[in-house]
Coordinates of C-alpha atoms in Angstrom, one line a residue:
M875 CA 0.0 0.0 0.0
T876 CA 1.3 3.4 -0.8
E877 CA 1.3 6.4 1.4
D878 CA -1.1 8.5 -0.7
I879 CA -4.0 6.1 -0.6
L880 CA -4.5 6.1 3.1
S881 CA -5.6 9.0 5.1
I882 CA -6.7 9.6 8.7
T883 CA -9.3 12.1 7.5
D884 CA -10.9 10.1 4.7
H885 CA -13.7 7.8 5.9
S886 CA -14.9 6.9 2.4
R887 CA -15.3 3.3 1.5
D888 CA -12.6 3.4 -1.2
S889 CA -10.0 5.3 0.8
A890 CA -7.7 2.3 0.8
G891 CA -8.1 1.7 -2.9
L892 CA -9.7 -1.7 -2.3
R893 CA -13.1 -3.2 -3.2
Y894 CA -14.3 -4.5 0.2
V895 CA -11.9 -3.4 2.9
Y896 CA -11.4 0.2 4.1
P897 CA -9.8 1.8 7.1
V898 CA -11.5 4.3 9.5
V899 CA -9.1 6.1 11.7
S900 CA -10.9 7.8 14.6
R901 CA -9.2 10.1 17.1
R902 CA -12.3 10.0 19.2
A903 CA -12.5 6.2 19.3
G904 CA -8.8 6.0 19.8
G905 CA -7.9 3.5 17.1
V906 CA -8.3 2.0 13.6
S907 CA -11.4 0.2 12.6
I908 CA -11.1 -2.2 9.6
G909 CA -14.3 -1.8 7.7
I910 CA -15.8 -4.5 5.4
N911 CA -18.2 -3.2 2.8
L912 CA -20.3 -6.1 1.3
N913 CA -22.5 -3.6 -0.6
P914 CA -20.2 -1.8 -3.0
N915 CA -23.2 -1.3 -5.2
N916 CA -24.7 1.2 -2.6
A917 CA -27.8 -1.0 -2.4
C918 CA -29.9 -1.5 0.8
N919 CA -33.3 -3.0 1.6
W920 CA -34.0 0.1 3.8
R921 CA -33.6 3.8 3.1
C922 CA -33.0 5.6 6.3
I923 CA -33.4 9.3 5.8
Y924 CA -30.2 10.1 7.7
C925 CA -28.1 7.7 5.7
Q926 CA -24.7 9.0 4.5
V927 CA -24.3 6.7 1.5
P928 CA -24.2 8.5 -1.8
D929 CA -26.5 7.4 -4.6
L930 CA -28.3 4.9 -2.3
T931 CA -30.5 2.5 -4.1
R932 CA -33.0 -0.2 -3.0
G933 CA -31.6 -3.7 -3.4
T934 CA -29.3 -6.3 -2.0
A935 CA -25.6 -7.0 -1.9
P936 CA -24.1 -8.3 -5.1
P937 CA -22.3 -11.7 -5.1
V938 CA -19.2 -11.5 -2.9
D939 CA -15.8 -12.4 -4.4
L940 CA -14.6 -14.3 -1.4
G941 CA -11.1 -14.8 -2.8
L942 CA -10.7 -11.1 -3.3
L943 CA -12.1 -10.3 0.1
E944 CA -9.7 -12.7 1.8
K945 CA -6.8 -11.3 -0.1
E946 CA -7.7 -7.7 0.9
L947 CA -8.4 -8.5 4.5
G948 CA -5.3 -10.5 5.0
G949 CA -3.2 -7.9 3.3
F950 CA -4.6 -5.0 5.2
L951 CA -4.3 -6.7 8.5
H952 CA -0.6 -7.4 7.7
E953 CA -0.1 -3.8 6.7
L954 CA -1.6 -2.6 10.0
Q955 CA 0.5 -5.0 12.1
H956 CA 3.8 -5.0 10.1
G957 CA 3.7 -2.1 7.6
D958 CA 4.0 1.6 8.1
F959 CA 0.3 2.6 8.2
M960 CA 0.3 3.2 11.9
L961 CA 3.0 5.8 11.5
R962 CA 0.5 8.0 9.7
V963 CA -2.0 7.6 12.6
P964 CA -2.0 9.9 15.7
P965 CA 0.0 8.2 18.5
E966 CA -3.0 7.9 20.7
A967 CA -4.9 6.0 18.0
R968 CA -2.2 3.5 17.1
R969 CA -4.1 0.3 17.8
I970 CA -6.7 -1.8 15.9
N971 CA -10.2 -1.3 17.5
D972 CA -12.2 -3.9 15.6
I973 CA -13.3 -5.4 12.3
A974 CA -16.7 -3.9 11.4
L975 CA -19.2 -5.2 8.8
S976 CA -21.0 -2.1 7.8
G977 CA -20.4 -0.5 4.5
N978 CA -22.9 1.0 2.0
G979 CA -25.9 -1.2 2.6
E980 CA -27.3 -4.1 4.7
P981 CA -24.4 -6.6 5.1
T982 CA -26.6 -9.5 6.0
S983 CA -28.2 -9.2 2.5
A984 CA -25.1 -10.9 1.1
Q985 CA -25.9 -14.5 0.3
E986 CA -22.4 -15.4 1.4
F987 CA -22.7 -13.8 4.8
A988 CA -21.9 -16.9 6.8
E989 CA -19.0 -17.7 4.6
V990 CA -17.7 -14.1 5.1
I991 CA -17.8 -14.6 8.9
E992 CA -15.8 -17.9 8.5
L993 CA -13.3 -16.0 6.2
I994 CA -12.8 -13.3 8.9
A995 CA -12.3 -16.0 11.5
R996 CA -9.3 -17.3 9.6
H997 CA -7.6 -13.9 9.8
K998 CA -8.9 -12.1 12.9
P999 CA -6.6 -11.9 15.9
A1000 CA -8.4 -13.7 18.7
A1001 CA -8.8 -10.7 21.0
L1002 CA -9.9 -8.3 18.3
K1003 CA -13.6 -7.4 18.4
L1004 CA -15.8 -8.2 15.4
V1005 CA -18.8 -5.9 14.9
L1006 CA -21.8 -6.3 12.7
I1007 CA -23.8 -3.1 12.1
T1008 CA -27.2 -4.2 10.8
N1009 CA -30.8 -3.1 10.4
G1010 CA -31.8 -6.6 11.7
S1011 CA -34.4 -7.1 9.0
L1012 CA -33.1 -10.4 7.6
M1013 CA -32.7 -12.4 10.9
Q1014 CA -35.0 -15.1 9.6
R1015 CA -32.4 -16.3 7.1
D1016 CA -30.5 -19.5 8.0
N1017 CA -27.2 -18.1 6.7
V1018 CA -27.5 -15.0 8.8
Q1019 CA -28.3 -17.0 12.0
Q1020 CA -25.4 -19.3 11.2
G1021 CA -23.1 -16.3 10.8
L1022 CA -24.3 -14.7 14.1
R1023 CA -23.8 -17.9 16.0
R1024 CA -20.2 -18.0 14.7
M1025 CA -19.7 -14.4 15.6
A1026 CA -20.6 -15.2 19.2
Q1027 CA -17.6 -17.5 19.2
L1028 CA -15.3 -14.8 17.8
N1029 CA -15.7 -12.0 20.3
G1030 CA -18.5 -10.7 18.1
E1031 CA -20.9 -7.9 18.8
V1032 CA -24.1 -7.0 16.9
W1033 CA -25.3 -3.4 16.6
F1034 CA -29.0 -3.8 15.8
K1035 CA -30.8 -0.7 14.4
L1036 CA -33.8 0.5 16.5
D1037 CA -34.5 4.1 15.5
R1038 CA -38.2 4.1 16.3
A1039 CA -40.4 1.4 17.8
S1040 CA -43.7 2.1 16.0
E1041 CA -44.7 1.2 12.5
A1042 CA -45.3 4.9 11.6
G1043 CA -42.0 5.8 13.1
M1044 CA -40.1 3.1 11.2
A1045 CA -41.9 4.1 8.0
L1046 CA -40.9 7.7 8.5
V1047 CA -37.2 7.3 9.6
N1048 CA -36.2 4.0 7.9
D1049 CA -38.6 3.9 5.0
T1050 CA -39.6 0.4 5.8
R1051 CA -42.9 -1.4 6.3
M1052 CA -41.5 -3.5 9.2
T1053 CA -44.1 -4.3 11.8
V1054 CA -43.4 -4.1 15.5
D1055 CA -44.0 -7.8 15.9
K1056 CA -41.5 -8.6 13.2
L1057 CA -39.0 -6.2 14.8
R1058 CA -39.4 -7.9 18.2
Q1059 CA -39.0 -11.4 16.6
N1060 CA -35.8 -10.2 14.8
L1061 CA -34.3 -8.8 17.9
A1062 CA -35.1 -12.0 19.8
T1063 CA -33.3 -14.0 17.1
A1064 CA -30.3 -11.7 17.1
V1065 CA -29.9 -11.9 20.9
A1066 CA -30.4 -15.7 20.9
C1067 CA -27.7 -16.2 18.2
C1068 CA -25.2 -13.6 19.5
P1069 CA -25.9 -12.5 23.1
D1070 CA -23.6 -9.5 22.8
T1071 CA -26.2 -7.5 20.9
W1072 CA -26.6 -3.8 21.3
L1073 CA -29.4 -1.6 20.0
Q1074 CA -28.2 1.3 17.9
T1075 CA -30.5 4.3 17.9
C1076 CA -30.2 7.6 15.9
W1077 CA -32.2 10.4 17.5
F1078 CA -32.5 13.7 15.7
A1079 CA -34.8 16.6 14.9
L1080 CA -37.0 16.6 11.8
D1081 CA -38.3 19.9 10.4
G1082 CA -36.9 21.6 13.5
S1083 CA -38.8 19.4 16.0
A1084 CA -37.4 16.8 18.3
P1085 CA -39.0 13.3 18.4
E1086 CA -42.4 13.4 20.2
R1087 CA -42.8 12.2 23.8
Q1088 CA -44.9 9.4 22.2
D1089 CA -41.8 8.3 20.2
E1090 CA -39.9 7.9 23.5
D1091 CA -42.8 6.2 25.1
D1092 CA -43.2 3.7 22.2
Y1093 CA -39.5 3.0 22.4
L1094 CA -39.5 2.4 26.1
D1095 CA -42.7 0.3 25.9
F1096 CA -41.1 -1.9 23.3
L1097 CA -37.9 -2.4 25.4
G1098 CA -39.9 -3.0 28.5
A1099 CA -42.0 -5.7 26.9
C1100 CA -38.8 -7.4 25.4
L1101 CA -37.1 -7.4 28.8
R1102 CA -40.2 -8.9 30.5
D1103 CA -40.1 -11.7 28.0
G1104 CA -36.4 -12.4 28.4
I1105 CA -35.2 -10.6 25.3
R1106 CA -32.3 -8.7 26.7
P1107 CA -29.8 -6.8 24.6
Q1108 CA -26.6 -5.6 26.2
G1109 CA -27.7 -2.0 26.1
V1110 CA -28.3 1.0 23.8
L1111 CA -25.9 3.0 21.7
L1112 CA -27.8 6.3 21.4
Y1113 CA -26.3 8.8 19.0
G1114 CA -27.1 12.0 17.1
L1115 CA -26.4 13.3 13.6
A1116 CA -22.6 13.3 13.2
R1117 CA -22.3 14.0 9.5
P1118 CA -24.8 15.3 6.9
S1119 CA -27.3 12.9 5.3
L1120 CA -27.0 12.4 1.6
Q1121 CA -30.7 11.6 1.2
P1122 CA -33.4 13.9 -0.2
E1123 CA -34.6 14.6 3.3
A1124 CA -31.2 16.0 4.4
P1125 CA -32.4 19.7 4.6
R1126 CA -35.1 18.6 7.0
L1127 CA -32.8 17.0 9.5
S1128 CA -30.8 18.6 12.3
A1129 CA -28.9 17.5 15.4
L1130 CA -30.4 17.6 18.9
P1131 CA -28.7 19.3 21.9
A1132 CA -26.6 16.8 23.9
E1133 CA -28.9 17.4 26.9
R1134 CA -31.9 16.2 25.0
L1135 CA -30.1 12.9 24.2
E1136 CA -29.0 12.6 27.8
A1137 CA -32.6 13.1 29.0
F1138 CA -33.8 10.2 26.8
A1139 CA -30.8 8.1 27.8
A1140 CA -31.8 8.5 31.5
R1141 CA -35.3 7.1 30.7
I1142 CA -33.7 4.1 29.0
R1143 CA -31.3 3.5 31.9
A1144 CA -34.2 3.5 34.2
L1145 CA -35.2 0.2 32.6
G1146 CA -31.9 -1.3 33.7
L1147 CA -30.2 -1.1 30.3
A1148 CA -26.7 0.4 29.9
T1149 CA -26.9 3.4 27.5
R1150 CA -24.0 5.1 25.8
V1151 CA -24.6 8.5 24.3
S1152 CA -22.7 10.0 21.4
A1153 CA -23.9 13.5 20.4

């Protein structure tokens, strides 16, 4: 890898000049995350209005070239551990945080998802965290469940999207017709397959207005019902708008004050769930 294709300020998916693997160097997180993008076609089965993917389209991941992915991942891990990449990272961030399956669409839509997890297992240092960032909509698939169970053996963590917990709210924010019952079923499957599952929630203002109190109540009622039935995620990752949306609704979105996020987080914590806030 040459010096001019890696940058600590470029978080784009092609910043390493590779098809599937890209680095994210975060001073705030204090390390390097190795991203894996299984959706280089910018296709997703949801269309969240805050999404930062350019030219987002409805669809699924294309076939994964497993040989190329393995070559890229193995090569990039070697570069991080034995090359000079870390010399171009701030000293306080010279460590590998995790391998993260995220990218430009829903990673579990890849038909080869379980094979991808096995591929990562062949290269990942044992102590390194493996993170899946998912909208959780495809948990009924056998290959997804197989991959999640394998992740549980690999220091794996699932970040399961829960931006709203009503059908109207999910239609508005995620542009999906997911039902609350299906959402609950999918979360139960994720937790059963990979117990280290966190909810990831984006909370923001729309047309200048914060989410309604009813939105918070729906969210808390959903969590409370899950907890009573033994569906227990590890906690909630509550975050605001960090970078501009690239969707048509972008002008309508704005960040909430940190104190508004903290007030909602306090209500979630009252249920007994750990909640991390990132404004």
